[in-house]
Amino acid sequence: MVQEKGTISINTENIFPIIKKFLYSDHEIFLRELVSNAVDATQKLKRLSSLGHYNNELGNLNIKITVDKEAKTITVSDSGIGMTAEEIKKYINQVAFSGATEFMEKFKEANDANEIIGRFGLGFYSAFMVADKVEIQALSYQENAVPARWICDGSTEFEITEGNRTERGTDIILYINEDSIEFLENHRIQSILDKYAKFLPVPVQFGTKSESVEDGNDEEGKPKYKTVEVDNIINNTTPIWTKSPSDLKDEDYLNFYNELYPFSEAPLFWIHLNVDYPFNLTGVLYFPKLKNDFEIQKNKIKLFSRQVFITDEVKDIVPEFLLLLHGVIDSPDIPLNVSRSFLQSDGNVKKINSYISRKVAEKLTELFKKDRKSYEEKWGDIGIFVKYGALSDEKFYEKAKEFLLLTNTSKSYFTLDEYSIKVKDFQTDKNGQQVWLYTADAERQHSYVAVAHKKNYDVLLMDSPIDTHFIQHLEMKLEKTSLKRVDADVIDKLIEKENTEKHPLTDEESNKLKQAFEKALNNANMKVEVESLPADALPVTVTMEEWMRRMKDMSRMGGGMNFYGNMPDTYKVAINANHPVMAKILAADEAQQYMMTKQLTDLALLATGLLKGADLTAFVERSVGAMQQ
Ligand code: ADP
């Protein structure tokens, strides 16, 4: 007997085709919405029970999802509070469309289904993205409630009759449409549940699985086993972020990490987030072990709202530099269903951002202070985060000064202050400026590093891609300090001291040497300069000016300074006027002179890695030839 037929109260024509059309993007979220409703209904019942408003047995509260391929239905069942016919009319028919007029105006601007669903409370109606017809069978928890059945075919017509549910709770039955039969495949449902429901607070059952259980004893008294089919619960209802840190051991964090990212290397350490004012947020962030290089693996943090997975695009919620972290964040306060631009200007989101950033800084300070040695061992992995953070977040830099480490070529670690103290005596130039020397590749720039060491100078290792930017940043932040790469000039020019002596050569001799070397180099981009260097320094040194190299590095990294990228590489070739070999060159005949200058410049080029191809072959042959003479 039909109890009531009616029209869903909206004054707009027919809203469903519009919903369907604009919700095309991610149809799979219908399951998230229905399961979330089932969770809510179950949680409400538990609350009523704990408050003494419901005094019957709670019984089994599992949410159950069943797929009937033949009947082409998907059913989401819960044993929550259920609904009366009145409530269905109120919550399903009217509430969903209270925003209908607004919806009609706004849907044009909406970017994705999430936006529409969240803003207009259309969670339940997302079922119509995949179903021709949706049926509700519900029995309210209230005493003497009558079961209710609601059915709607996606038009604005609905029908309510007495239902057939005998136990408290709700079944939502979807009659899957032709375009959506993919959802009748078990593996498809399984994968959607894995994505959205893995940590829901109420057990979710989908299908069964075989399990081996004890079955009495055999004749010898040993236990026997048999295989039985048991409910397959797909979720972990109490993931660690819902627990108190004091109840957790390292092992728990590691196991959870493994659950999130199976087969990953263990993380370095983690941070348990827990705030309830002025916003609500829990979570665990892990510092992953990065594989040697700058391996960018963003979108590893999963965002949840009350244990429902929402997205792994947390770009606007987590500070940019922390996107390399792994883990989970759960917050009911993040407006999940609104557009990107809104998120960016949302006050809560900004607060969350700076909270996370502060927590990370606190954790790093703690690790550094508690066990510096182990912190140093991890520096290779955390350095990138810290440097990236220092670059992109002023407040973080201020805190990071305490635990930001520099490494030198002998693998010692220093904070910025420690390093300044270390090099102050030797590496302050005549203008009172400290010069910090660095190498980007200790192997390739070995000869330059060796020259610096001979002078008692220290050389920092700045060999990660982020260092190019980081160096600029340090110079901006540090007072009276500049950083120069060891091959940016000859050592006495890198750190200029008082009273550099003039060399003994006459102008005429200098010119002669200059011309001889220019001839040997035969390259307009190699600028020869005769300089007064220590007699025991190398006779010829090839260098590239610091600023020029930096600009080139930047433009190579896509820093937008392509002007420099297109400029040819120009080098300075410093001729050491004090080196004894120069007198010999000046005294030699033209052929010998060429031979000597060529050999010396090739050696210098070889030391910088610039001698290549045919020039390198010629050099090798010439050298072998010289041995035979
Ligand atoms: P929202 O969940 O955002 O309120 P929905 O359209 O998903 O919007 O659901 C509308 C309302 O219908 C819910 O607020 C709830 O009162 C009711 N409802 C939906 N599903 C269930 C369910 N499984 N059990 C009980 N009530 C439900």
Coordinates of N, CA, C and O in Angstrom, one line a residue, residues 71-173:
A71 N 21.4 -8.5 -9.6 CA 20.4 -7.5 -9.4 C 20.9 -6.1 -9.7 O 20.1 -5.2 -9.7
K72 N 22.2 -6.0 -9.9 CA 22.8 -4.7 -10.2 C 22.6 -3.7 -9.1 O 22.2 -2.5 -9.3
T73 N 22.8 -4.2 -7.9 CA 22.6 -3.2 -6.7 C 23.8 -3.2 -5.8 O 24.6 -4.2 -5.8
I74 N 24.0 -2.1 -5.2 CA 25.0 -1.9 -4.1 C 24.2 -1.4 -2.9 O 23.4 -0.5 -3.0
T75 N 24.4 -2.1 -1.8 CA 23.7 -1.8 -0.6 C 24.6 -1.4 0.5 O 25.6 -2.1 0.8
V76 N 24.4 -0.2 1.1 CA 25.2 0.2 2.3 C 24.2 0.1 3.5 O 23.2 0.8 3.5
S77 N 24.6 -0.8 4.4 CA 23.7 -1.0 5.6 C 24.4 -0.6 6.8 O 25.6 -0.9 7.0
D78 N 23.6 0.0 7.7 CA 24.2 0.3 9.0 C 23.2 0.0 10.1 O 22.0 -0.2 9.8
S79 N 23.7 -0.1 11.3 CA 22.8 -0.4 12.5 C 22.7 0.9 13.4 O 22.8 0.7 14.6
G80 N 22.7 2.0 12.7 CA 22.8 3.3 13.5 C 21.4 3.7 13.9 O 20.5 2.8 14.2
I81 N 21.2 5.0 14.0 CA 19.9 5.5 14.5 C 18.7 5.2 13.6 O 17.5 5.3 14.1
G82 N 18.9 4.9 12.4 CA 17.8 4.7 11.5 C 17.1 6.0 11.2 O 17.5 7.1 11.6
M83 N 15.9 5.9 10.5 CA 15.1 7.1 10.3 C 13.6 6.7 10.3 O 13.3 5.6 9.9
T84 N 12.8 7.6 10.7 CA 11.4 7.4 10.6 C 11.0 8.0 9.2 O 11.8 8.7 8.6
A85 N 9.7 7.7 8.8 CA 9.3 8.2 7.5 C 9.3 9.8 7.6 O 9.7 10.4 6.6
E86 N 9.0 10.3 8.7 CA 9.0 11.8 8.9 C 10.4 12.3 8.7 O 10.6 13.3 8.1
E87 N 11.3 11.6 9.3 CA 12.7 12.0 9.2 C 13.3 11.9 7.8 O 14.0 12.8 7.4
I88 N 12.9 10.9 7.1 CA 13.3 10.8 5.7 C 12.8 12.0 5.0 O 13.5 12.6 4.2
K89 N 11.5 12.3 5.2 CA 11.0 13.5 4.5 C 11.7 14.7 4.8 O 12.0 15.6 4.0
K90 N 12.0 14.8 6.1 CA 12.7 16.0 6.6 C 14.1 16.1 6.1 O 14.6 17.1 5.6
Y91 N 14.9 15.0 6.3 CA 16.3 15.1 6.1 C 16.7 14.8 4.6 O 17.6 15.4 4.1
I92 N 16.0 13.9 4.0 CA 16.3 13.6 2.6 C 15.6 14.5 1.6 O 16.2 15.0 0.7
N93 N 14.4 14.7 1.8 CA 13.6 15.4 0.8 C 13.9 16.9 0.9 O 14.1 17.6 -0.1
Q94 N 13.8 17.4 2.2 CA 13.8 18.9 2.3 C 15.2 19.5 2.5 O 15.6 20.3 1.8
V95 N 15.9 18.9 3.5 CA 17.1 19.5 3.9 C 18.1 19.6 2.8 O 18.7 20.6 2.5
A96 N 18.1 18.5 2.0 CA 19.1 18.4 0.9 C 18.8 19.6 -0.1 O 19.7 20.1 -0.7
F97 N 17.6 20.0 -0.1 CA 17.3 21.0 -1.1 C 17.0 22.4 -0.6 O 16.6 23.3 -1.3
S98 N 17.3 22.5 0.7 CA 17.1 23.9 1.3 C 18.0 24.9 0.6 O 17.7 26.0 0.4
G99 N 19.1 24.3 0.1 CA 20.0 25.2 -0.6 C 19.9 25.2 -2.1 O 20.7 25.6 -2.9
A100 N 18.7 24.6 -2.6 CA 18.6 24.4 -4.0 C 18.7 25.6 -4.9 O 19.3 25.6 -5.9
T101 N 18.0 26.7 -4.4 CA 18.0 27.9 -5.2 C 19.4 28.4 -5.4 O 19.9 28.8 -6.4
E102 N 20.1 28.5 -4.2 CA 21.5 28.9 -4.2 C 22.3 28.0 -5.1 O 23.1 28.5 -5.9
F103 N 22.0 26.8 -5.0 CA 22.7 25.8 -5.8 C 22.6 26.1 -7.3 O 23.6 26.2 -8.0
M104 N 21.4 26.4 -7.7 CA 21.2 26.7 -9.1 C 22.0 27.9 -9.6 O 22.4 28.0 -10.7
E105 N 22.2 28.9 -8.7 CA 22.9 30.0 -9.0 C 24.4 29.7 -9.1 O 25.2 30.2 -9.9
K106 N 24.8 28.9 -8.1 CA 26.3 28.7 -7.9 C 26.9 27.6 -8.7 O 28.1 27.6 -8.9
F107 N 26.1 26.7 -9.2 CA 26.7 25.5 -9.7 C 27.6 25.8 -10.9 O 28.6 25.1 -11.2
K108 N 27.3 26.9 -11.5 CA 28.1 27.2 -12.7 C 29.6 27.5 -12.3 O 30.5 27.2 -13.1
E109 N 29.8 28.0 -11.1 CA 31.1 28.3 -10.7 C 31.9 27.1 -10.1 O 33.1 27.2 -9.9
A110 N 31.1 26.1 -9.8 CA 31.7 25.0 -9.0 C 32.8 24.3 -9.9 O 32.6 24.1 -11.1
N111 N 33.8 23.9 -9.2 CA 34.9 23.3 -10.0 C 34.8 21.8 -9.9 O 35.2 21.1 -10.8
D112 N 34.4 21.3 -8.8 CA 34.3 19.8 -8.8 C 33.1 19.3 -7.9 O 32.5 20.1 -7.2
A113 N 32.9 18.1 -7.9 CA 31.8 17.5 -7.2 C 31.9 17.8 -5.7 O 30.9 18.2 -5.1
N114 N 33.1 17.7 -5.1 CA 33.2 18.0 -3.7 C 32.6 19.3 -3.3 O 32.0 19.5 -2.3
E115 N 32.9 20.3 -4.2 CA 32.4 21.6 -3.8 C 30.9 21.7 -3.7 O 30.3 22.2 -2.8
I116 N 30.2 21.1 -4.7 CA 28.8 21.1 -4.7 C 28.2 20.3 -3.5 O 27.4 20.7 -2.8
I117 N 28.8 19.1 -3.4 CA 28.3 18.2 -2.4 C 28.3 18.8 -1.0 O 27.4 18.8 -0.2
G118 N 29.5 19.4 -0.7 CA 29.7 19.9 0.6 C 28.9 21.1 0.9 O 28.3 21.3 1.9
R119 N 28.9 22.0 -0.1 CA 28.2 23.2 0.1 C 26.7 23.1 0.2 O 26.1 23.9 0.9
F120 N 26.2 22.2 -0.4 CA 24.7 22.1 -0.5 C 24.1 20.9 0.2 O 23.0 20.6 0.1
G121 N 25.0 20.2 1.0 CA 24.5 19.1 1.8 C 23.8 18.0 0.9 O 22.8 17.5 1.2
L122 N 24.5 17.7 -0.2 CA 23.9 16.8 -1.1 C 24.6 15.4 -1.1 O 24.5 14.6 -2.0
G123 N 25.2 15.1 0.1 CA 26.0 13.9 0.2 C 25.2 12.7 -0.3 O 25.6 11.9 -1.1
F124 N 24.0 12.6 0.3 CA 23.2 11.4 0.0 C 22.8 11.4 -1.5 O 22.8 10.3 -2.1
Y125 N 22.6 12.5 -2.1 CA 22.2 12.6 -3.5 C 23.3 12.2 -4.5 O 23.0 12.0 -5.7
S126 N 24.5 12.2 -4.0 CA 25.6 11.8 -4.9 C 25.4 10.3 -5.4 O 25.9 9.9 -6.4
A127 N 24.5 9.6 -4.7 CA 24.1 8.2 -5.1 C 23.5 8.3 -6.5 O 23.7 7.3 -7.3
F128 N 22.9 9.4 -6.9 CA 22.3 9.4 -8.2 C 23.3 9.6 -9.3 O 22.9 9.6 -10.5
M129 N 24.6 9.8 -8.9 CA 25.6 9.8 -10.0 C 25.8 8.5 -10.6 O 26.2 8.3 -11.7
V130 N 25.5 7.4 -9.8 CA 25.7 6.1 -10.3 C 24.5 5.2 -10.3 O 24.5 4.1 -10.8
A131 N 23.4 5.7 -9.8 CA 22.2 4.9 -9.7 C 21.0 5.5 -10.4 O 20.8 6.8 -10.4
D132 N 20.2 4.7 -11.1 CA 18.9 5.1 -11.7 C 17.9 5.4 -10.6 O 17.0 6.2 -10.8
K133 N 18.0 4.5 -9.6 CA 17.0 4.5 -8.6 C 17.6 4.3 -7.2 O 18.6 3.5 -7.1
V134 N 17.2 4.9 -6.2 CA 17.7 4.7 -4.9 C 16.6 4.4 -3.9 O 15.6 5.1 -3.9
E135 N 16.9 3.4 -3.1 CA 15.8 3.0 -2.1 C 16.4 3.1 -0.7 O 17.6 2.8 -0.5
I136 N 15.6 3.6 0.2 CA 16.0 3.6 1.6 C 15.1 2.7 2.4 O 13.9 2.8 2.2
Q137 N 15.7 1.8 3.1 CA 14.9 1.0 4.1 C 15.4 1.3 5.4 O 16.6 1.1 5.7
A138 N 14.6 1.9 6.3 CA 15.1 2.3 7.6 C 14.2 2.0 8.7 O 12.9 1.9 8.6
L139 N 14.8 1.7 9.9 CA 14.0 1.5 11.1 C 14.7 2.4 12.2 O 15.8 2.2 12.5
S140 N 13.9 3.3 12.7 CA 14.5 4.2 13.7 C 14.7 3.5 15.0 O 14.1 2.5 15.3
Y141 N 15.6 4.0 15.8 CA 16.0 3.4 17.1 C 14.9 3.7 18.1 O 14.8 3.1 19.2
Q142 N 14.0 4.7 17.8 CA 13.0 5.0 18.8 C 12.0 3.9 19.1 O 11.7 3.1 18.2
E143 N 11.5 3.9 20.3 CA 10.5 2.9 20.7 C 9.3 2.9 19.7 O 8.9 4.0 19.3
N144 N 8.9 1.7 19.4 CA 7.7 1.6 18.6 C 7.8 2.2 17.2 O 6.8 2.6 16.6
A145 N 9.0 2.4 16.7 CA 9.1 3.0 15.4 C 8.6 2.0 14.3 O 8.7 0.8 14.5
V146 N 8.1 2.6 13.2 CA 7.6 1.8 12.1 C 8.7 1.9 11.0 O 9.2 2.9 10.7
P147 N 9.0 0.7 10.4 CA 10.0 0.8 9.3 C 9.5 1.6 8.2 O 8.3 1.6 7.9
A148 N 10.4 2.3 7.5 CA 10.0 3.2 6.4 C 10.8 2.8 5.2 O 11.9 2.4 5.2
R149 N 10.2 3.0 4.1 CA 10.8 2.8 2.8 C 10.6 4.0 1.9 O 9.5 4.5 1.8
W150 N 11.7 4.4 1.3 CA 11.6 5.6 0.4 C 12.3 5.2 -0.9 O 13.2 4.5 -0.9
I151 N 11.6 5.6 -2.0 CA 12.3 5.2 -3.2 C 12.1 6.4 -4.2 O 11.1 7.1 -4.2
C152 N 13.2 6.6 -5.0 CA 13.2 7.7 -5.9 C 14.0 7.4 -7.1 O 15.0 6.7 -7.0
D153 N 13.5 7.8 -8.2 CA 14.2 7.3 -9.5 C 15.0 8.5 -10.1 O 15.4 8.4 -11.2
G154 N 15.3 9.4 -9.3 CA 16.2 10.5 -9.8 C 15.5 11.6 -10.4 O 16.1 12.6 -10.8
S155 N 14.2 11.5 -10.5 CA 13.4 12.7 -10.8 C 13.0 13.3 -9.5 O 13.5 12.9 -8.5
T156 N 12.2 14.3 -9.6 CA 11.8 14.9 -8.3 C 10.6 14.2 -7.6 O 10.2 14.6 -6.6
E157 N 10.2 13.1 -8.2 CA 9.1 12.3 -7.6 C 9.7 11.3 -6.6 O 10.7 10.7 -6.9
F158 N 9.1 11.1 -5.5 CA 9.5 10.1 -4.6 C 8.3 9.4 -4.0 O 7.2 9.9 -4.2
E159 N 8.5 8.3 -3.4 CA 7.4 7.5 -2.8 C 7.8 7.0 -1.4 O 9.0 6.6 -1.3
I160 N 7.0 7.2 -0.5 CA 7.3 6.7 0.9 C 6.2 5.7 1.3 O 5.0 5.9 1.1
T161 N 6.6 4.5 1.7 CA 5.7 3.4 2.1 C 6.2 2.8 3.4 O 7.3 3.2 3.8
E162 N 5.5 1.9 4.0 CA 6.0 1.2 5.1 C 7.1 0.3 4.6 O 7.0 -0.3 3.5
G163 N 8.2 0.2 5.4 CA 9.3 -0.6 4.9 C 9.4 -2.0 5.5 O 8.5 -2.4 6.2
N164 N 10.4 -2.8 5.2 CA 10.5 -4.2 5.7 C 11.7 -4.4 6.6 O 12.0 -5.5 7.0
R165 N 12.3 -3.4 7.0 CA 13.5 -3.6 7.9 C 13.0 -4.0 9.3 O 12.1 -3.3 9.9
T166 N 13.6 -5.0 9.9 CA 13.1 -5.5 11.2 C 14.1 -5.1 12.3 O 13.8 -5.2 13.5
E167 N 15.3 -4.7 11.9 CA 16.2 -4.3 12.9 C 16.6 -2.8 12.7 O 16.6 -2.3 11.6
R168 N 16.9 -2.2 13.8 CA 17.3 -0.8 13.8 C 18.4 -0.5 12.8 O 19.3 -1.3 12.6
G169 N 18.3 0.6 12.1 CA 19.3 1.0 11.2 C 18.8 1.3 9.8 O 17.6 1.5 9.6
T170 N 19.7 1.4 8.8 CA 19.3 1.9 7.5 C 20.0 1.1 6.4 O 21.2 0.8 6.6
D171 N 19.3 0.8 5.4 CA 19.9 0.3 4.2 C 19.7 1.3 3.1 O 18.6 1.8 2.9
I172 N 20.8 1.6 2.4 CA 20.6 2.5 1.2 C 20.9 1.5 0.0 O 22.0 1.0 -0.1
I173 N 19.9 1.4 -0.8 CA 20.1 0.4 -1.9 C 20.2 1.2 -3.2 O 19.3 2.0 -3.6

